[in-house]
PDB file of C-alpha atoms in Angstrom:
ATOM      1  CA  MET A   1     -17.284 101.111 -66.111  1.00  0.00           C
ATOM      2  CA  LYS A   2     -17.881  98.746 -69.002  1.00  0.00           C
ATOM      3  CA  ALA A   3     -16.022  95.550 -69.798  1.00  0.00           C
ATOM      4  CA  ARG A   4     -16.700  92.531 -71.980  1.00  0.00           C
ATOM      5  CA  VAL A   5     -16.866  89.063 -70.479  1.00  0.00           C
ATOM      6  CA  ASN A   6     -17.234  86.168 -72.922  1.00  0.00           C
ATOM      7  CA  GLY A   7     -18.504  88.559 -75.565  1.00  0.00           C
ATOM      8  CA  GLU A   8     -21.124  90.178 -73.373  1.00  0.00           C
ATOM      9  CA  GLU A   9     -20.930  93.717 -72.076  1.00  0.00           C
ATOM     10  CA  VAL A  10     -20.982  93.949 -68.283  1.00  0.00           C
ATOM     11  CA  LEU A  11     -21.215  97.023 -66.058  1.00  0.00           C
ATOM     12  CA  LEU A  12     -18.837  97.139 -63.123  1.00  0.00           C
ATOM     13  CA  THR A  13     -19.621  99.705 -60.448  1.00  0.00           C
ATOM     14  CA  GLU A  14     -16.382  99.470 -58.551  1.00  0.00           C
ATOM     15  CA  GLU A  15     -12.835  98.254 -58.942  1.00  0.00           C
ATOM     16  CA  THR A  16     -13.071  94.560 -59.588  1.00  0.00           C
ATOM     17  CA  SER A  17     -10.237  92.071 -59.567  1.00  0.00           C
ATOM     18  CA  MET A  18     -10.171  89.052 -61.828  1.00  0.00           C
ATOM     19  CA  ALA A  19     -10.496  86.856 -58.748  1.00  0.00           C
ATOM     20  CA  ALA A  20     -13.709  88.683 -57.793  1.00  0.00           C
ATOM     21  CA  ILE A  21     -15.192  88.200 -61.259  1.00  0.00           C
ATOM     22  CA  ILE A  22     -14.443  84.495 -61.042  1.00  0.00           C
ATOM     23  CA  ALA A  23     -15.811  84.177 -57.498  1.00  0.00           C
ATOM     24  CA  ARG A  24     -18.997  86.158 -58.248  1.00  0.00           C
ATOM     25  CA  ARG A  25     -19.845  83.729 -61.032  1.00  0.00           C
ATOM     26  CA  LYS A  26     -19.189  80.767 -58.731  1.00  0.00           C
ATOM     27  CA  ILE A  27     -16.538  79.460 -61.107  1.00  0.00           C
ATOM     28  CA  ASN A  28     -13.919  76.981 -59.945  1.00  0.00           C
ATOM     29  CA  PRO A  29     -10.684  78.793 -60.865  1.00  0.00           C
ATOM     30  CA  GLN A  30      -8.912  75.452 -61.322  1.00  0.00           C
ATOM     31  CA  ALA A  31     -11.338  74.464 -64.110  1.00  0.00           C
ATOM     32  CA  VAL A  32     -10.962  77.551 -66.285  1.00  0.00           C
ATOM     33  CA  VAL A  33      -8.421  79.530 -68.193  1.00  0.00           C
ATOM     34  CA  VAL A  34      -8.742  83.254 -68.713  1.00  0.00           C
ATOM     35  CA  GLU A  35      -7.695  85.337 -71.654  1.00  0.00           C
ATOM     36  CA  TYR A  36      -7.329  88.974 -70.665  1.00  0.00           C
ATOM     37  CA  ASN A  37      -7.240  91.416 -73.580  1.00  0.00           C
ATOM     38  CA  GLY A  38      -5.934  88.632 -75.799  1.00  0.00           C
ATOM     39  CA  VAL A  39      -3.240  87.452 -73.365  1.00  0.00           C
ATOM     40  CA  ILE A  40      -3.494  84.242 -71.332  1.00  0.00           C
ATOM     41  CA  LEU A  41      -3.618  85.046 -67.634  1.00  0.00           C
ATOM     42  CA  THR A  42      -2.244  82.481 -65.206  1.00  0.00           C
ATOM     43  CA  ARG A  43      -4.260  81.750 -62.060  1.00  0.00           C
ATOM     44  CA  GLU A  44      -1.641  83.335 -59.808  1.00  0.00           C
ATOM     45  CA  LYS A  45      -2.422  86.716 -61.352  1.00  0.00           C
ATOM     46  CA  PHE A  46      -6.193  86.590 -60.730  1.00  0.00           C
ATOM     47  CA  ASP A  47      -5.855  88.609 -57.503  1.00  0.00           C
ATOM     48  CA  SER A  48      -3.542  91.282 -58.829  1.00  0.00           C
ATOM     49  CA  VAL A  49      -5.318  92.103 -62.111  1.00  0.00           C
ATOM     50  CA  VAL A  50      -7.981  94.802 -61.684  1.00  0.00           C
ATOM     51  CA  LEU A  51     -10.322  95.416 -64.591  1.00  0.00           C
ATOM     52  CA  LYS A  52     -10.202  98.688 -66.541  1.00  0.00           C
ATOM     53  CA  GLU A  53     -12.690 100.340 -68.868  1.00  0.00           C
ATOM     54  CA  ASN A  54     -13.164  98.351 -72.113  1.00  0.00           C
ATOM     55  CA  ASP A  55     -11.192  95.330 -70.952  1.00  0.00           C
ATOM     56  CA  ALA A  56     -12.120  92.084 -72.684  1.00  0.00           C
ATOM     57  CA  LEU A  57     -12.165  88.753 -70.868  1.00  0.00           C
ATOM     58  CA  GLU A  58     -12.661  85.266 -72.155  1.00  0.00           C
ATOM     59  CA  ILE A  59     -13.270  82.626 -69.506  1.00  0.00           C
ATOM     60  CA  VAL A  60     -13.131  79.158 -71.032  1.00  0.00           C
ATOM     61  CA  ALA A  61     -13.202  75.548 -69.884  1.00  0.00           C
ATOM     62  CA  PHE A  62     -13.068  72.066 -71.340  1.00  0.00           C
ATOM     63  CA  VAL A  63     -16.319  70.456 -72.469  1.00  0.00           C
ATOM     64  CA  GLY A  64     -17.125  67.258 -74.328  1.00  0.00           C
ATOM     65  CA  GLY A  65     -15.870  67.265 -77.909  1.00  0.00           C
ATOM     66  CA  GLY A  66     -14.681  64.941 -80.642  1.00  0.00           C
TER      67      GLY A  66
ATOM     68  CA  MET B   1       0.521  39.717 -80.328  1.00  0.00           C
ATOM     69  CA  GLU B   2      -0.326  43.219 -81.441  1.00  0.00           C
ATOM     70  CA  THR B   3       2.548  45.694 -81.817  1.00  0.00           C
ATOM     71  CA  GLN B   4       2.544  48.771 -79.607  1.00  0.00           C
ATOM     72  CA  LEU B   5       1.344  52.085 -80.939  1.00  0.00           C
ATOM     73  CA  ILE B   6       3.846  54.832 -80.264  1.00  0.00           C
ATOM     74  CA  ILE B   7       3.046  58.478 -80.931  1.00  0.00           C
ATOM     75  CA  ALA B   8       5.538  61.232 -80.212  1.00  0.00           C
ATOM     76  CA  GLY B   9       7.660  58.708 -78.328  1.00  0.00           C
ATOM     77  CA  GLN B  10       4.818  57.729 -76.028  1.00  0.00           C
ATOM     78  CA  GLN B  11       3.340  54.236 -75.812  1.00  0.00           C
ATOM     79  CA  ILE B  12      -0.402  54.343 -76.382  1.00  0.00           C
ATOM     80  CA  ARG B  13      -2.317  51.524 -74.713  1.00  0.00           C
ATOM     81  CA  SER B  14      -5.264  51.426 -77.090  1.00  0.00           C
ATOM     82  CA  ARG B  15      -5.667  52.029 -80.806  1.00  0.00           C
ATOM     83  CA  PHE B  16      -9.211  53.179 -80.121  1.00  0.00           C
ATOM     84  CA  PHE B  17      -9.480  56.910 -79.396  1.00  0.00           C
ATOM     85  CA  LEU B  18     -12.751  58.249 -78.028  1.00  0.00           C
ATOM     86  CA  GLY B  19     -14.270  61.701 -78.442  1.00  0.00           C
ATOM     87  CA  THR B  20     -16.279  62.990 -75.473  1.00  0.00           C
ATOM     88  CA  GLY B  21     -18.928  65.102 -77.236  1.00  0.00           C
ATOM     89  CA  LYS B  22     -22.690  64.437 -77.331  1.00  0.00           C
ATOM     90  CA  PHE B  23     -22.869  62.009 -74.386  1.00  0.00           C
ATOM     91  CA  ALA B  24     -26.092  62.274 -72.375  1.00  0.00           C
ATOM     92  CA  SER B  25     -24.017  62.741 -69.219  1.00  0.00           C
ATOM     93  CA  TYR B  26     -20.399  62.864 -68.131  1.00  0.00           C
ATOM     94  CA  GLN B  27     -21.061  59.757 -66.039  1.00  0.00           C
ATOM     95  CA  ILE B  28     -22.016  57.755 -69.149  1.00  0.00           C
ATOM     96  CA  MET B  29     -19.003  59.203 -70.973  1.00  0.00           C
ATOM     97  CA  LYS B  30     -16.767  58.021 -68.137  1.00  0.00           C
ATOM     98  CA  GLN B  31     -18.204  54.499 -68.272  1.00  0.00           C
ATOM     99  CA  ALA B  32     -17.712  54.448 -72.060  1.00  0.00           C
ATOM    100  CA  ILE B  33     -14.058  55.455 -71.684  1.00  0.00           C
ATOM    101  CA  ILE B  34     -13.555  52.689 -69.144  1.00  0.00           C
ATOM    102  CA  SER B  35     -15.417  49.998 -71.106  1.00  0.00           C
ATOM    103  CA  SER B  36     -13.464  50.783 -74.284  1.00  0.00           C
ATOM    104  CA  GLY B  37     -10.069  51.032 -72.618  1.00  0.00           C
ATOM    105  CA  ALA B  38      -9.379  54.214 -74.620  1.00  0.00           C
ATOM    106  CA  HIS B  39      -6.096  55.865 -73.662  1.00  0.00           C
ATOM    107  CA  ILE B  40      -6.491  59.023 -75.749  1.00  0.00           C
ATOM    108  CA  VAL B  41      -9.705  61.007 -75.342  1.00  0.00           C
ATOM    109  CA  THR B  42     -10.524  64.323 -76.963  1.00  0.00           C
ATOM    110  CA  VAL B  43     -12.215  67.358 -75.416  1.00  0.00           C
ATOM    111  CA  ALA B  44     -13.210  70.791 -76.722  1.00  0.00           C
ATOM    112  CA  LEU B  45     -12.730  74.266 -75.281  1.00  0.00           C
ATOM    113  CA  ARG B  46     -15.687  76.633 -74.887  1.00  0.00           C
ATOM    114  CA  ARG B  47     -16.710  79.829 -73.119  1.00  0.00           C
ATOM    115  CA  ILE B  48     -18.150  78.959 -69.734  1.00  0.00           C
ATOM    116  CA  ASP B  49     -21.816  79.505 -69.096  1.00  0.00           C
ATOM    117  CA  PRO B  50     -22.229  80.440 -65.405  1.00  0.00           C
ATOM    118  CA  GLN B  51     -25.994  79.778 -65.580  1.00  0.00           C
ATOM    119  CA  ALA B  52     -25.461  76.203 -66.762  1.00  0.00           C
ATOM    120  CA  LYS B  53     -23.447  75.238 -63.648  1.00  0.00           C
ATOM    121  CA  GLU B  54     -21.530  72.759 -65.722  1.00  0.00           C
ATOM    122  CA  GLU B  55     -19.351  70.229 -64.017  1.00  0.00           C
ATOM    123  CA  ASN B  56     -15.676  69.927 -64.776  1.00  0.00           C
ATOM    124  CA  ILE B  57     -15.382  67.237 -67.442  1.00  0.00           C
ATOM    125  CA  LEU B  58     -11.813  66.446 -66.374  1.00  0.00           C
ATOM    126  CA  GLU B  59     -13.135  64.957 -63.143  1.00  0.00           C
ATOM    127  CA  TYR B  60     -14.855  62.276 -65.210  1.00  0.00           C
ATOM    128  CA  ILE B  61     -11.862  61.334 -67.361  1.00  0.00           C
ATOM    129  CA  PRO B  62      -9.705  58.592 -65.801  1.00  0.00           C
ATOM    130  CA  LYS B  63      -6.386  60.023 -64.669  1.00  0.00           C
ATOM    131  CA  ASP B  64      -4.338  57.622 -66.790  1.00  0.00           C
ATOM    132  CA  CYS B  65      -5.904  58.915 -70.029  1.00  0.00           C
ATOM    133  CA  ILE B  66      -4.236  61.395 -72.334  1.00  0.00           C
ATOM    134  CA  VAL B  67      -6.560  64.375 -72.714  1.00  0.00           C
ATOM    135  CA  MET B  68      -6.203  65.760 -76.214  1.00  0.00           C
ATOM    136  CA  ALA B  69      -7.932  69.102 -76.711  1.00  0.00           C
ATOM    137  CA  ASN B  70      -9.303  69.846 -80.138  1.00  0.00           C
ATOM    138  CA  THR B  71      -9.446  73.273 -81.739  1.00  0.00           C
ATOM    139  CA  SER B  72     -13.058  72.905 -82.828  1.00  0.00           C
ATOM    140  CA  GLY B  73     -14.695  76.221 -83.507  1.00  0.00           C
ATOM    141  CA  ALA B  74     -11.560  77.498 -85.238  1.00  0.00           C
ATOM    142  CA  ARG B  75     -12.239  78.793 -88.757  1.00  0.00           C
ATOM    143  CA  ASN B  76      -8.612  79.593 -89.545  1.00  0.00           C
ATOM    144  CA  ALA B  77      -5.084  78.891 -88.308  1.00  0.00           C
ATOM    145  CA  GLU B  78      -4.973  81.933 -86.062  1.00  0.00           C
ATOM    146  CA  GLU B  79      -8.049  80.820 -84.123  1.00  0.00           C
ATOM    147  CA  ALA B  80      -6.734  77.264 -83.862  1.00  0.00           C
ATOM    148  CA  ILE B  81      -3.424  78.501 -82.437  1.00  0.00           C
ATOM    149  CA  ARG B  82      -5.255  80.672 -79.907  1.00  0.00           C
ATOM    150  CA  ILE B  83      -7.426  77.748 -78.767  1.00  0.00           C
ATOM    151  CA  ALA B  84      -4.409  75.424 -78.536  1.00  0.00           C
ATOM    152  CA  ARG B  85      -2.545  77.855 -76.289  1.00  0.00           C
ATOM    153  CA  LEU B  86      -5.576  78.285 -74.028  1.00  0.00           C
ATOM    154  CA  ALA B  87      -6.007  74.512 -73.811  1.00  0.00           C
ATOM    155  CA  ARG B  88      -2.395  74.072 -72.782  1.00  0.00           C
ATOM    156  CA  ALA B  89      -2.786  76.783 -70.141  1.00  0.00           C
ATOM    157  CA  LEU B  90      -5.634  74.738 -68.663  1.00  0.00           C
ATOM    158  CA  GLY B  91      -2.997  72.216 -67.749  1.00  0.00           C
ATOM    159  CA  CYS B  92      -3.755  69.020 -69.634  1.00  0.00           C
ATOM    160  CA  GLY B  93      -0.498  68.649 -71.426  1.00  0.00           C
ATOM    161  CA  ARG B  94       0.735  69.177 -74.964  1.00  0.00           C
ATOM    162  CA  TRP B  95      -1.550  66.987 -77.096  1.00  0.00           C
ATOM    163  CA  ILE B  96      -3.603  68.997 -79.557  1.00  0.00           C
ATOM    164  CA  LYS B  97      -5.950  67.926 -82.325  1.00  0.00           C
ATOM    165  CA  ILE B  98      -5.819  70.718 -84.869  1.00  0.00           C
ATOM    166  CA  GLU B  99      -9.211  71.115 -86.441  1.00  0.00           C
ATOM    167  CA  VAL B 100      -9.806  74.097 -88.738  1.00  0.00           C
ATOM    168  CA  ILE B 101     -13.266  74.071 -90.278  1.00  0.00           C
ATOM    169  CA  PRO B 102     -14.520  76.986 -92.348  1.00  0.00           C
ATOM    170  CA  ASP B 103     -17.514  75.094 -93.761  1.00  0.00           C
ATOM    171  CA  ASN B 104     -20.659  74.360 -91.768  1.00  0.00           C
ATOM    172  CA  LYS B 105     -22.476  71.980 -94.080  1.00  0.00           C
ATOM    173  CA  TYR B 106     -19.899  69.229 -94.531  1.00  0.00           C
ATOM    174  CA  LEU B 107     -17.522  70.250 -91.727  1.00  0.00           C
ATOM    175  CA  LEU B 108     -14.569  69.575 -93.998  1.00  0.00           C
ATOM    176  CA  PRO B 109     -11.189  70.762 -92.748  1.00  0.00           C
ATOM    177  CA  ASP B 110      -9.061  73.474 -94.365  1.00  0.00           C
ATOM    178  CA  ASN B 111      -5.752  71.723 -95.011  1.00  0.00           C
ATOM    179  CA  ALA B 112      -3.740  74.865 -95.828  1.00  0.00           C
ATOM    180  CA  GLN B 113      -4.719  76.604 -92.599  1.00  0.00           C
ATOM    181  CA  THR B 114      -4.160  73.376 -90.657  1.00  0.00           C
ATOM    182  CA  ILE B 115      -0.626  73.077 -92.033  1.00  0.00           C
ATOM    183  CA  TYR B 116       0.173  76.627 -90.998  1.00  0.00           C
ATOM    184  CA  ALA B 117      -1.213  76.048 -87.484  1.00  0.00           C
ATOM    185  CA  ALA B 118       0.753  72.780 -87.248  1.00  0.00           C
ATOM    186  CA  GLU B 119       4.006  74.565 -88.087  1.00  0.00           C
ATOM    187  CA  VAL B 120       3.461  77.164 -85.382  1.00  0.00           C
ATOM    188  CA  LEU B 121       2.240  74.766 -82.690  1.00  0.00           C
ATOM    189  CA  ALA B 122       4.896  72.103 -83.290  1.00  0.00           C
ATOM    190  CA  LYS B 123       7.555  74.794 -82.795  1.00  0.00           C
ATOM    191  CA  GLU B 124       5.888  75.685 -79.499  1.00  0.00           C
ATOM    192  CA  GLY B 125       6.282  72.101 -78.295  1.00  0.00           C
ATOM    193  CA  PHE B 126       2.762  70.795 -78.884  1.00  0.00           C
ATOM    194  CA  ILE B 127       2.182  67.182 -79.918  1.00  0.00           C
ATOM    195  CA  VAL B 128       0.352  68.053 -83.103  1.00  0.00           C
ATOM    196  CA  MET B 129      -2.432  65.761 -84.354  1.00  0.00           C
ATOM    197  CA  PRO B 130      -3.977  67.394 -87.431  1.00  0.00           C
ATOM    198  CA  TYR B 131      -7.460  66.499 -88.679  1.00  0.00           C
ATOM    199  CA  VAL B 132      -7.296  66.765 -92.479  1.00  0.00           C
ATOM    200  CA  ASN B 133      -8.631  65.774 -95.849  1.00  0.00           C
ATOM    201  CA  PRO B 134      -6.527  62.775 -96.941  1.00  0.00           C
ATOM    202  CA  ASP B 135      -4.186  64.451 -99.418  1.00  0.00           C
ATOM    203  CA  LEU B 136      -0.691  63.026 -99.879  1.00  0.00           C
ATOM    204  CA  ALA B 137       1.104  66.307-100.613  1.00  0.00           C
ATOM    205  CA  ASP B 138      -0.530  67.954 -97.602  1.00  0.00           C
ATOM    206  CA  ALA B 139       0.293  64.989 -95.366  1.00  0.00           C
ATOM    207  CA  ARG B 140       3.954  65.396 -96.381  1.00  0.00           C
ATOM    208  CA  ARG B 141       3.770  69.091 -95.553  1.00  0.00           C
ATOM    209  CA  LEU B 142       2.320  68.235 -92.148  1.00  0.00           C
ATOM    210  CA  ARG B 143       5.046  65.666 -91.533  1.00  0.00           C
ATOM    211  CA  ASP B 144       7.661  68.277 -92.413  1.00  0.00           C
ATOM    212  CA  ALA B 145       5.913  70.763 -90.124  1.00  0.00           C
ATOM    213  CA  GLY B 146       6.423  68.378 -87.205  1.00  0.00           C
ATOM    214  CA  ALA B 147       3.051  66.648 -86.898  1.00  0.00           C
ATOM    215  CA  ALA B 148       3.065  63.580 -84.618  1.00  0.00           C
ATOM    216  CA  SER B 149       0.418  61.801 -86.688  1.00  0.00           C
ATOM    217  CA  ILE B 150      -1.999  62.516 -89.509  1.00  0.00           C
ATOM    218  CA  MET B 151      -5.726  62.179 -88.862  1.00  0.00           C
ATOM    219  CA  PRO B 152      -7.660  61.940 -92.141  1.00  0.00           C
ATOM    220  CA  LEU B 153     -11.429  61.823 -92.105  1.00  0.00           C
ATOM    221  CA  GLY B 154     -13.128  58.608 -93.206  1.00  0.00           C
ATOM    222  CA  ALA B 155     -16.296  60.550 -94.060  1.00  0.00           C
ATOM    223  CA  PRO B 156     -17.711  63.910 -92.888  1.00  0.00           C
ATOM    224  CA  ILE B 157     -18.094  64.281 -89.106  1.00  0.00           C
ATOM    225  CA  GLY B 158     -21.186  62.667 -87.626  1.00  0.00           C
ATOM    226  CA  THR B 159     -22.359  61.042 -90.873  1.00  0.00           C
ATOM    227  CA  ASN B 160     -21.570  57.439 -89.834  1.00  0.00           C
ATOM    228  CA  LYS B 161     -20.771  56.733 -93.496  1.00  0.00           C
ATOM    229  CA  GLY B 162     -17.555  54.866 -92.810  1.00  0.00           C
ATOM    230  CA  LEU B 163     -14.478  54.801 -95.007  1.00  0.00           C
ATOM    231  CA  ALA B 164     -15.761  56.913 -97.902  1.00  0.00           C
ATOM    232  CA  LEU B 165     -12.192  58.102 -98.522  1.00  0.00           C
ATOM    233  CA  ARG B 166     -10.659  54.665 -98.224  1.00  0.00           C
ATOM    234  CA  GLU B 167      -8.392  54.759-101.296  1.00  0.00           C
ATOM    235  CA  LEU B 168      -6.866  58.104-100.347  1.00  0.00           C
ATOM    236  CA  ILE B 169      -6.351  56.991 -96.745  1.00  0.00           C
ATOM    237  CA  LYS B 170      -4.601  53.844 -98.003  1.00  0.00           C
ATOM    238  CA  ILE B 171      -2.165  56.020 -99.914  1.00  0.00           C
ATOM    239  CA  LEU B 172      -1.339  57.977 -96.746  1.00  0.00           C
ATOM    240  CA  ILE B 173      -0.790  54.724 -94.848  1.00  0.00           C
ATOM    241  CA  GLU B 174       1.570  53.475 -97.549  1.00  0.00           C
ATOM    242  CA  GLU B 175       3.497  56.682 -98.110  1.00  0.00           C
ATOM    243  CA  ILE B 176       3.630  58.507 -94.764  1.00  0.00           C
ATOM    244  CA  GLU B 177       5.756  57.014 -92.021  1.00  0.00           C
ATOM    245  CA  LEU B 178       3.726  58.699 -89.267  1.00  0.00           C
ATOM    246  CA  PRO B 179       0.802  56.933 -87.551  1.00  0.00           C
ATOM    247  CA  ILE B 180      -2.374  57.470 -89.591  1.00  0.00           C
ATOM    248  CA  VAL B 181      -5.432  57.830 -87.343  1.00  0.00           C
ATOM    249  CA  VAL B 182      -8.788  57.652 -89.103  1.00  0.00           C
ATOM    250  CA  ASP B 183     -10.972  60.303 -87.518  1.00  0.00           C
ATOM    251  CA  ALA B 184     -14.623  61.128 -88.299  1.00  0.00           C
ATOM    252  CA  GLY B 185     -17.314  59.269 -90.166  1.00  0.00           C
ATOM    253  CA  ILE B 186     -16.676  55.890 -88.525  1.00  0.00           C
ATOM    254  CA  GLY B 187     -20.237  54.800 -87.778  1.00  0.00           C
ATOM    255  CA  ARG B 188     -20.046  51.045 -87.249  1.00  0.00           C
ATOM    256  CA  PRO B 189     -17.523  48.727 -85.630  1.00  0.00           C
ATOM    257  CA  SER B 190     -17.088  47.123 -89.072  1.00  0.00           C
ATOM    258  CA  HIS B 191     -15.924  50.517 -90.428  1.00  0.00           C
ATOM    259  CA  ALA B 192     -13.373  50.725 -87.630  1.00  0.00           C
ATOM    260  CA  ALA B 193     -12.186  47.190 -88.388  1.00  0.00           C
ATOM    261  CA  GLN B 194     -11.861  48.048 -92.097  1.00  0.00           C
ATOM    262  CA  ALA B 195      -9.698  51.058 -91.281  1.00  0.00           C
ATOM    263  CA  MET B 196      -7.452  48.917 -89.116  1.00  0.00           C
ATOM    264  CA  GLU B 197      -7.302  46.115 -91.693  1.00  0.00           C
ATOM    265  CA  ILE B 198      -5.842  48.495 -94.276  1.00  0.00           C
ATOM    266  CA  GLY B 199      -3.158  49.498 -91.783  1.00  0.00           C
ATOM    267  CA  ALA B 200      -4.456  52.554 -89.961  1.00  0.00           C
ATOM    268  CA  ALA B 201      -2.600  53.051 -86.678  1.00  0.00           C
ATOM    269  CA  ALA B 202      -5.746  53.942 -84.748  1.00  0.00           C
ATOM    270  CA  VAL B 203      -9.330  55.132 -85.083  1.00  0.00           C
ATOM    271  CA  LEU B 204     -11.095  58.018 -83.367  1.00  0.00           C
ATOM    272  CA  VAL B 205     -14.852  57.691 -82.816  1.00  0.00           C
ATOM    273  CA  ASN B 206     -17.299  59.975 -81.090  1.00  0.00           C
ATOM    274  CA  THR B 207     -20.789  60.424 -82.555  1.00  0.00           C
ATOM    275  CA  ALA B 208     -21.436  56.738 -83.285  1.00  0.00           C
ATOM    276  CA  VAL B 209     -20.673  55.814 -79.681  1.00  0.00           C
ATOM    277  CA  ALA B 210     -22.142  58.801 -77.855  1.00  0.00           C
ATOM    278  CA  THR B 211     -25.457  58.852 -79.717  1.00  0.00           C
ATOM    279  CA  SER B 212     -26.096  55.100 -79.617  1.00  0.00           C
ATOM    280  CA  ASP B 213     -28.746  53.739 -77.253  1.00  0.00           C
ATOM    281  CA  ASP B 214     -26.075  52.163 -75.071  1.00  0.00           C
ATOM    282  CA  PRO B 215     -22.812  54.095 -75.404  1.00  0.00           C
ATOM    283  CA  VAL B 216     -20.979  51.926 -72.887  1.00  0.00           C
ATOM    284  CA  SER B 217     -21.555  48.778 -74.968  1.00  0.00           C
ATOM    285  CA  ALA B 218     -21.012  50.624 -78.254  1.00  0.00           C
ATOM    286  CA  ALA B 219     -17.635  51.922 -77.048  1.00  0.00           C
ATOM    287  CA  ARG B 220     -16.587  48.385 -76.200  1.00  0.00           C
ATOM    288  CA  ALA B 221     -17.826  47.098 -79.572  1.00  0.00           C
ATOM    289  CA  PHE B 222     -15.748  49.681 -81.465  1.00  0.00           C
ATOM    290  CA  SER B 223     -12.732  49.000 -79.319  1.00  0.00           C
ATOM    291  CA  LEU B 224     -12.941  45.246 -79.967  1.00  0.00           C
ATOM    292  CA  ALA B 225     -13.345  45.875 -83.698  1.00  0.00           C
ATOM    293  CA  VAL B 226     -10.237  48.063 -83.682  1.00  0.00           C
ATOM    294  CA  GLU B 227      -8.274  45.329 -81.948  1.00  0.00           C
ATOM    295  CA  ALA B 228      -9.585  42.660 -84.338  1.00  0.00           C
ATOM    296  CA  GLY B 229      -8.786  44.812 -87.368  1.00  0.00           C
ATOM    297  CA  ARG B 230      -5.279  45.484 -86.142  1.00  0.00           C
ATOM    298  CA  LEU B 231      -4.576  41.822 -85.458  1.00  0.00           C
ATOM    299  CA  ALA B 232      -5.893  41.001 -88.942  1.00  0.00           C
ATOM    300  CA  PHE B 233      -3.579  43.597 -90.506  1.00  0.00           C
ATOM    301  CA  GLU B 234      -0.569  42.280 -88.637  1.00  0.00           C
ATOM    302  CA  SER B 235      -1.404  38.677 -89.464  1.00  0.00           C
ATOM    303  CA  GLY B 236      -0.935  39.366 -93.194  1.00  0.00           C
ATOM    304  CA  LEU B 237      -4.231  38.053 -94.558  1.00  0.00           C
ATOM    305  CA  SER B 238      -4.228  36.277 -97.906  1.00  0.00           C
ATOM    306  CA  PRO B 239      -5.468  38.216-100.938  1.00  0.00           C
ATOM    307  CA  ILE B 240      -9.080  38.459-102.115  1.00  0.00           C
ATOM    308  CA  ARG B 241      -9.617  36.229-105.213  1.00  0.00           C
ATOM    309  CA  GLU B 242     -12.100  36.155-108.052  1.00  0.00           C
ATOM    310  CA  SER B 243     -12.556  32.352-108.159  1.00  0.00           C
ATOM    311  CA  ALA B 244     -12.965  29.746-105.420  1.00  0.00           C
ATOM    312  CA  GLN B 245     -10.118  27.905-103.772  1.00  0.00           C
ATOM    313  CA  ALA B 246     -10.960  24.764-101.817  1.00  0.00           C
ATOM    314  CA  SER B 247     -10.090  24.844 -98.152  1.00  0.00           C
ATOM    315  CA  SER B 248     -10.290  21.050 -97.757  1.00  0.00           C
ATOM    316  CA  PRO B 249      -7.779  18.692 -99.448  1.00  0.00           C
ATOM    317  CA  LEU B 250      -8.504  17.915-103.087  1.00  0.00           C
ATOM    318  CA  THR B 251      -7.211  14.322-102.763  1.00  0.00           C
ATOM    319  CA  GLY B 252      -8.486  11.145-101.089  1.00  0.00           C
ATOM    320  CA  PHE B 253     -12.163  11.674-101.995  1.00  0.00           C
ATOM    321  CA  LEU B 254     -14.483   8.759-101.062  1.00  0.00           C
ATOM    322  CA  ARG B 255     -15.894   8.213-104.521  1.00  0.00           C
TER     323      ARG B 255
END
């Protein structure tokens, strides 16, 4: 199954929840916000959302900026 | 005694705003925020890079600061609105610096797209701080759209050229009742003081501080200049003259 995470295609071999994607990348869920197919996903939904073919994720965080 | 700066009903402790980009480390950035006494600091939003193992910048920003996300990277209103909503979802409040830049050479903002984004975001409850070219008609449109302040550039971002657009900024200060925050191009404390002397409400600096040899001292220098410039503005300085005027009495000479 293919999905896009931050613009890059990733292959997922099994059903993967949003929480698992976050955990696998060692990301602190409190420090990021996720956009799931163009819709902002609140942290409470990370466990219940399971990725489907062609889903698109953006995982973003604050960085230094002017 | 300097009057208080109030934006969107909130008292702002310092008229010096600091951007957090380009610092060598978040630790140095934190020290610069503290040494300057900045109350409003800006941040950007980017895709995370899991390889980079980046730290969470928010842990280095003092808790009593207002974190204002910018929409840098947005090339049109739609992208700016998307970034603003994501920033709010990250949980740092409603302050947003709208920055719509379609041009990579001079990094000049697109006022029309910024006005549209301001209309949408103000209706959604954001405290809208638009970064714009200093144009009076556009500043009025932004005011009508619900902007909390107007942030004209002094000179293109990162150029350190100072108040290249001084005359146009002065017009905004005179004609627009919102706080005018000079953002971008301020490269020396003297530039910051000049902006404040002509009546700017505040100044936002990033590059000049972050890329100096000692950002902690530079931040303090800019902050002091902002305070000095503000006090000078409020003290109602006498006009600049073409010919000399003696400062000592012109009577009682020992001749």
